[in-house]
Short mmCIF file of C-alpha atoms in Angstrom, two decimals:
data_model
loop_
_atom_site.label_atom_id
_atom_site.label_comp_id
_atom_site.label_asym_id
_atom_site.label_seq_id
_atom_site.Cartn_x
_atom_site.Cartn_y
_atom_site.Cartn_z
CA UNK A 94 146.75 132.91 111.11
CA UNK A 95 145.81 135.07 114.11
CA UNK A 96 143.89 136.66 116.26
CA UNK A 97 140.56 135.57 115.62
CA UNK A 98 139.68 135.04 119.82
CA UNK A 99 136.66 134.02 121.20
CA UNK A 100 133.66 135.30 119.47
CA UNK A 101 132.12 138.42 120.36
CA UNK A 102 128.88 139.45 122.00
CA UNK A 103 127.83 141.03 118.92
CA UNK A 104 128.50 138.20 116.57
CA UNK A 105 125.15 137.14 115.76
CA UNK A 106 124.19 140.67 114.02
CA UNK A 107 124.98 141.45 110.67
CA UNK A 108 128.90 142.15 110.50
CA UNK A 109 131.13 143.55 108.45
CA UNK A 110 134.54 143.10 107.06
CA UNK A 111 137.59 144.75 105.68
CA UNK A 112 140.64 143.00 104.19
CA UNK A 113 144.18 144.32 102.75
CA UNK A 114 147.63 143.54 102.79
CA UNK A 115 150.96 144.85 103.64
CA UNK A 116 154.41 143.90 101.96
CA UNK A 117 152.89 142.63 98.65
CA UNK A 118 156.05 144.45 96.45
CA UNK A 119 158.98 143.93 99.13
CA UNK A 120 161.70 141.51 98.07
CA UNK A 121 162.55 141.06 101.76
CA UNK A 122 160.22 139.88 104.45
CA UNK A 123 156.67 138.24 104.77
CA UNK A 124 153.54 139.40 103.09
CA UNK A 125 150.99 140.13 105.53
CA UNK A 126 147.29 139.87 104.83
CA UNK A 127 144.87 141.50 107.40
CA UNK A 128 141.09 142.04 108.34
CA UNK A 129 138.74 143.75 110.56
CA UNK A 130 135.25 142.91 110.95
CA UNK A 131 132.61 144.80 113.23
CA UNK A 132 128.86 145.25 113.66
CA UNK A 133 127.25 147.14 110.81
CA UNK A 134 125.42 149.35 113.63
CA UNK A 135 129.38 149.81 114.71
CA UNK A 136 130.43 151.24 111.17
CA UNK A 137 129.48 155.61 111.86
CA UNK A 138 131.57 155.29 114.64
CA UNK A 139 134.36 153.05 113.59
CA UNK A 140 135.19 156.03 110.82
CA UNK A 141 135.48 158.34 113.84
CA UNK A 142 138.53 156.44 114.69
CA UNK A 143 141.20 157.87 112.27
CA UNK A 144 142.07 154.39 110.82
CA UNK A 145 143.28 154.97 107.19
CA UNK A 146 145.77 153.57 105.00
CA UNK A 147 148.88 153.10 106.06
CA UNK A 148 151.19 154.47 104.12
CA UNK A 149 149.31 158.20 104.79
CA UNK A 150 149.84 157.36 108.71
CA UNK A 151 153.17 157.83 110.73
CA UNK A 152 154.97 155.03 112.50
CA UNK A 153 153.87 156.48 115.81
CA UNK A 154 150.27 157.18 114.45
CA UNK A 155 150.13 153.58 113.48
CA UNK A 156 151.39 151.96 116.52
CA UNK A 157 149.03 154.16 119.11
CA UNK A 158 146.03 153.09 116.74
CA UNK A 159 147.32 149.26 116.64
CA UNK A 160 146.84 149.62 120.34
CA UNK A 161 144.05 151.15 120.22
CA UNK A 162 142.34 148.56 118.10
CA UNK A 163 144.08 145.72 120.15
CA UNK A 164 141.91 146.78 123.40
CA UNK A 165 138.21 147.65 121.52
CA UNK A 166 135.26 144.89 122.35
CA UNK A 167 133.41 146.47 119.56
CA UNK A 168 136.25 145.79 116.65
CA UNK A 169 137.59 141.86 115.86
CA UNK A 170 140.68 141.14 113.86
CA UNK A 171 142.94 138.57 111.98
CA UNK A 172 146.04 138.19 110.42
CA UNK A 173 147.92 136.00 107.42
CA UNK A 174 151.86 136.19 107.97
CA UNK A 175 152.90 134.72 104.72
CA UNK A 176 156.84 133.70 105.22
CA UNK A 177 159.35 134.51 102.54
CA UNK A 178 159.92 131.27 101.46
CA UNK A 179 156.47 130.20 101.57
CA UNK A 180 155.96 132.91 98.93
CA UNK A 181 158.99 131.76 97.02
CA UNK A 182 158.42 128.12 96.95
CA UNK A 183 155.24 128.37 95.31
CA UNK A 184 155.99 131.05 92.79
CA UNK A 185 158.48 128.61 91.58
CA UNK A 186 157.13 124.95 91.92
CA UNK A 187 156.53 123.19 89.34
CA UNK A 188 153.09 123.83 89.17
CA UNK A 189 153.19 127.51 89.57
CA UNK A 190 151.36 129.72 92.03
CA UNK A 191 151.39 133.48 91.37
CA UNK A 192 151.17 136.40 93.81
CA UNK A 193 147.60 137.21 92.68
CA UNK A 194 146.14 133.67 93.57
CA UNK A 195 148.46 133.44 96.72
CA UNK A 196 146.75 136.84 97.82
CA UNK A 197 143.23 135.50 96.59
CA UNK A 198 144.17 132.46 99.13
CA UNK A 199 144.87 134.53 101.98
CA UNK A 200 142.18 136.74 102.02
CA UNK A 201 139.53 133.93 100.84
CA UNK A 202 141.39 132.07 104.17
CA UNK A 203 140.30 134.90 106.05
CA UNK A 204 136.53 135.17 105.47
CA UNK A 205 136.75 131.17 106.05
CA UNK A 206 138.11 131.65 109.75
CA UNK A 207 135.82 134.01 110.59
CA UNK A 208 132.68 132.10 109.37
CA UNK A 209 133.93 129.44 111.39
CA UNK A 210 134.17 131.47 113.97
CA UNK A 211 130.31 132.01 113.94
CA UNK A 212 130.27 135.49 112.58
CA UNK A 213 126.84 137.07 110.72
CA UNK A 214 129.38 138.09 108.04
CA UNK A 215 126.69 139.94 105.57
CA UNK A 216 129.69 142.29 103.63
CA UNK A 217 133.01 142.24 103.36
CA UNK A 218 135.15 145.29 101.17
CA UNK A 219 138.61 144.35 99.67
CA UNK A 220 141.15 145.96 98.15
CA UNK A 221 141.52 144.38 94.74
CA UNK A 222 144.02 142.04 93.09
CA UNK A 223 144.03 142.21 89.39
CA UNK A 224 140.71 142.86 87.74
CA UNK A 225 138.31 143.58 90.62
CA UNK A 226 135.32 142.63 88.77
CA UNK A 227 136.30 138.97 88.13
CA UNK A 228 137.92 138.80 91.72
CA UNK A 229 134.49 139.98 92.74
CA UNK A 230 132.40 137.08 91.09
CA UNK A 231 135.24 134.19 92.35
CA UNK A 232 134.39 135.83 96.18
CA UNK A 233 130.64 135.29 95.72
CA UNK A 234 130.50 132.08 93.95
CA UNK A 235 132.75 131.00 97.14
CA UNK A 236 130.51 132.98 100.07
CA UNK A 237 127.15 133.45 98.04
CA UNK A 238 125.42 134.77 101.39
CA UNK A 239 128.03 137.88 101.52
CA UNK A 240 127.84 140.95 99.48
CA UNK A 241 131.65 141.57 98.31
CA UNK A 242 132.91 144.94 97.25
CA UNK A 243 136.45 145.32 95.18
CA UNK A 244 137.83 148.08 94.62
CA UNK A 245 141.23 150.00 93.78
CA UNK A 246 142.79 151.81 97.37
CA UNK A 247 139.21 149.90 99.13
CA UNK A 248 141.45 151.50 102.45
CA UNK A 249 141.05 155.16 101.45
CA UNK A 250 137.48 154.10 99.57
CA UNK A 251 136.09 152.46 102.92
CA UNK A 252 137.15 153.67 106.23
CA UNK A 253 136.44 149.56 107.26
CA UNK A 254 139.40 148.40 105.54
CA UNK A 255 142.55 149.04 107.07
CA UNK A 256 146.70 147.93 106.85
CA UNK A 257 147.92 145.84 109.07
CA UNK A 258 151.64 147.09 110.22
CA UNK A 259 154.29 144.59 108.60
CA UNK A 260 156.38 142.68 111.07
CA UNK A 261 159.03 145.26 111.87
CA UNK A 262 161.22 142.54 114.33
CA UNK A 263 161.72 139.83 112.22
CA UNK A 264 163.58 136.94 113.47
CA UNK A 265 166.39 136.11 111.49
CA UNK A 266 167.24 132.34 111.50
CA UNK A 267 170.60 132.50 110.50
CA UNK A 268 173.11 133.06 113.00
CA UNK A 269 176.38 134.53 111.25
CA UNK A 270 178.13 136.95 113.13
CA UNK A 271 178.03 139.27 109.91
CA UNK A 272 174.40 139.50 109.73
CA UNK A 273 173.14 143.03 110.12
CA UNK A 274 169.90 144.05 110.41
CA UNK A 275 169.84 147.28 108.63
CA UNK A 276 168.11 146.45 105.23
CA UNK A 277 166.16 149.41 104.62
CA UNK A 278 162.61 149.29 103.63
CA UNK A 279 162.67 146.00 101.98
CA UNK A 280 161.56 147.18 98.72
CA UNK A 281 164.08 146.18 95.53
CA UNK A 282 164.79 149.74 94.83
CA UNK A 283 166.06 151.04 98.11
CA UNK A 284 169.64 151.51 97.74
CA UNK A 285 169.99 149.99 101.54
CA UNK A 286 168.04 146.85 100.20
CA UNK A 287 170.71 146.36 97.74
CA UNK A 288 173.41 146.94 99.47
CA UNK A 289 172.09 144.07 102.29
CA UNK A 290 171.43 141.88 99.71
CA UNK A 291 174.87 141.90 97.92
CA UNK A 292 176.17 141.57 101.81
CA UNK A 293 174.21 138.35 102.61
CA UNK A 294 174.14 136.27 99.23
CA UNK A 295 176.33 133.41 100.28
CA UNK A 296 177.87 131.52 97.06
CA UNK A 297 176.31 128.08 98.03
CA UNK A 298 173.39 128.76 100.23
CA UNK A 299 172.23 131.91 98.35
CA UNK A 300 170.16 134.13 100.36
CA UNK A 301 168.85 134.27 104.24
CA UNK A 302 165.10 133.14 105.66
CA UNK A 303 164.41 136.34 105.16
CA UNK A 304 164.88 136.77 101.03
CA UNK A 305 161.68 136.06 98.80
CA UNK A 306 164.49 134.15 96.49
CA UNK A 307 161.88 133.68 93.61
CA UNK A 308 161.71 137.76 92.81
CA UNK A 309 163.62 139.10 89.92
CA UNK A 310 165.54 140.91 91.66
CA UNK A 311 167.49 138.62 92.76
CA UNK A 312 169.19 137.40 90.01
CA UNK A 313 171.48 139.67 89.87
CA UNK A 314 173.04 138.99 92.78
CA UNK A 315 173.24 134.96 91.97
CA UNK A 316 175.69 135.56 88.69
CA UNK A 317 178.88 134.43 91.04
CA UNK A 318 176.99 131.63 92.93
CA UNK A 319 178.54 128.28 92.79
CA UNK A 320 177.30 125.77 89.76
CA UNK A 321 175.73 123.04 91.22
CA UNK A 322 175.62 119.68 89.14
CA UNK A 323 173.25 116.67 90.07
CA UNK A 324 174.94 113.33 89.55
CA UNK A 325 171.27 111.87 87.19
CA UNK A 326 172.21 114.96 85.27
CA UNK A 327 175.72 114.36 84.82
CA UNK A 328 174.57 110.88 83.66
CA UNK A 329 172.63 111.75 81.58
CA UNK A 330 174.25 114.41 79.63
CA UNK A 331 177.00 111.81 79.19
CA UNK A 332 174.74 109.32 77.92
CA UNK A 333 173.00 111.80 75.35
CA UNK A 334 176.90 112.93 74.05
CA UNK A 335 177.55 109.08 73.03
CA UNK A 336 174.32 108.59 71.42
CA UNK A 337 173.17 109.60 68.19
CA UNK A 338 171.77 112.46 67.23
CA UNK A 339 168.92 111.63 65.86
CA UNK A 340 165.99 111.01 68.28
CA UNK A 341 164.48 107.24 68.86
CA UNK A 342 160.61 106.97 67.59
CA UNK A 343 159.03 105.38 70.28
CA UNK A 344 156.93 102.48 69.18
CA UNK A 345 153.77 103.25 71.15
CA UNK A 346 153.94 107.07 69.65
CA UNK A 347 153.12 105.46 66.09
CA UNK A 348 150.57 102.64 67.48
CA UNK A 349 152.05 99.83 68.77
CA UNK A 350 151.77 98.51 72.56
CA UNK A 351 153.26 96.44 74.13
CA UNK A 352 153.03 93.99 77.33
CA UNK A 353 152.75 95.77 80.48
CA UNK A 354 155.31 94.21 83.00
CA UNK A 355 154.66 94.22 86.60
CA UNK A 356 156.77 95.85 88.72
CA UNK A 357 158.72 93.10 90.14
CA UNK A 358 159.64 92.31 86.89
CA UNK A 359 161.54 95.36 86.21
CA UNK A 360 163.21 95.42 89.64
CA UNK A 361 164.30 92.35 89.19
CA UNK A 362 166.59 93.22 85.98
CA UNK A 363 167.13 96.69 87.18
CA UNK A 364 166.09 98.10 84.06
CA UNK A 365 164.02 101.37 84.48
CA UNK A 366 165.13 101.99 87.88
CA UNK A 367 166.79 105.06 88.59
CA UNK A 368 170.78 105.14 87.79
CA UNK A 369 171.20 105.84 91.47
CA UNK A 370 170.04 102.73 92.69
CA UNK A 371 171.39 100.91 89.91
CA UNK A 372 175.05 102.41 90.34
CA UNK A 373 175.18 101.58 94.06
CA UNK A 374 173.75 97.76 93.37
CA UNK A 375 170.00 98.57 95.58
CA UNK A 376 167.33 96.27 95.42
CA UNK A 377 163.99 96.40 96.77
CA UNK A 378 163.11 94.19 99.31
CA UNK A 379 159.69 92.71 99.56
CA UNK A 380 160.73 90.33 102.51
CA UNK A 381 162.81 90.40 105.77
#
């Protein structure tokens, strides 16, 4: 998370703060979170500046006004680069986290920085995930001294909220001579998307860094992969096939208990230890 700096002459007025994100739909690429915060006395002339959403901006309009807000003592700003497979592994643990609360996260994360910062942060305006009411009240029972407003488009509501440009020169980690970099806008129905992705699935590894593997869209392109089977699987299919078919009452489901053994106990006899252990004759050792 960055650039946050050294804090600003102005800091100890009342400030204000705008948060959005870039690359929330993309199937390729990190999710970016941004804010700005300024002096409320700084707001007339901050909407002097032309900053508006993105996507009504040109690539060149963008990266002048980037620069622009890079050099300006009277503006401060911060950014969340959420990677790929961040996104992916926790969309798909086992304890799910969606989108929605990863976005909550980043922008909560964001406020958080800049408190610690030492920022009068007195309102902040966000661009809402989900129902904006109920994302309002979770912001204020978190920050109770700021006044949050969330709203649909906040970045064409609020001239303090802006877009943060997405990371154009990603870095890929792989290093196949076939990689290309030409994979369109990163959005699932871009035909040039596609046709990267169904160029750099691999059968095995799947998908580069760069893939959010966890979106739909990639199924599709995983049909031909490689089956993988896990040797405590293969066990214990083969186990259930000689076994009958009926399922075992457990004793303690129907009131009984039993003795507790300690743990030594059961390592001892290698019952309940994991088949892997037990196949390759591993014992715990207590002393050297």
């Amino acid at each position: 998370m960055g650039i946050l700096g050294q804090l600003p002459v102005w800091a100890s007025k009342p400030c204000i703060m705008g948060i959005d994100e870039a690359g929330r739909g993309p199937v390729l690429g990190p999710m970016v979170y941004g804010c700005l915060y300024c002096a409320c006395s700084y707001q007339k002339t901050l909407s002097t500046l032309q900053f508006a959403d993105s996507k009504t901006l040109k690539e060149e309009k963008r990266e002048e006004l980037f620069e622009e807000l890079k050099i300006n003592k009277s503006i401060g700003w911060a950014v969340d680069v959420i990677d790929p497979r961040d996104l992916s592994a926790k969309m798909l643990k086992k304890n799910k986290i969606n989108l929605n609360e990863i976005s909550h996260n980043s922008a909560i994360g964001l406020v958080r920085k800049t408190l610690e910062l030492g920022l009068l942060l007195t309102e902040v305006y966000v661009d809402t995930v989900g129902d904006p009411e109920k994302y309002r009240v979770k912001l204020s029972e978190i920050f109770p001294a700021i006044k949050f407003v969330v709203a649909k488009k906040a970045d064409s509501l609020y001239p303090v909220v802006t877009r943060d440009r997405a990371l154009r020169d990603w870095v890929l980690d792989e290093t196949a001579e076939n990689m290309q970099r030409n994979f369109g806008s990163g959005y699932p129905g871009d035909p040039e998307t596609k046709a990267w992705l169904d160029n750099h699935k691999h059968a095995v590894f799947g998908f580069p860094t760069l893939v959010r593997f966890s979106w739909g869209t990639c199924n599709a392109y995983s049909k031909d992969n490689v089956e993988v089977v896990w040797e405590s699987d293969a066990n214990d299919e083969d186990e259930s096939n000689g076994s009958a078919c009926k399922r075992q009452v457990k004793l303690t489901n129907i009131g009984f208990t039993g003795v507790k053994r300690k743990s030594e106990d059961i390592e001892s006899n290698g019952k309940g230890r994991c088949k892997f252990f037990q196949a390759r004759k591993l014992e715990l050792l207590s002393q050297f």
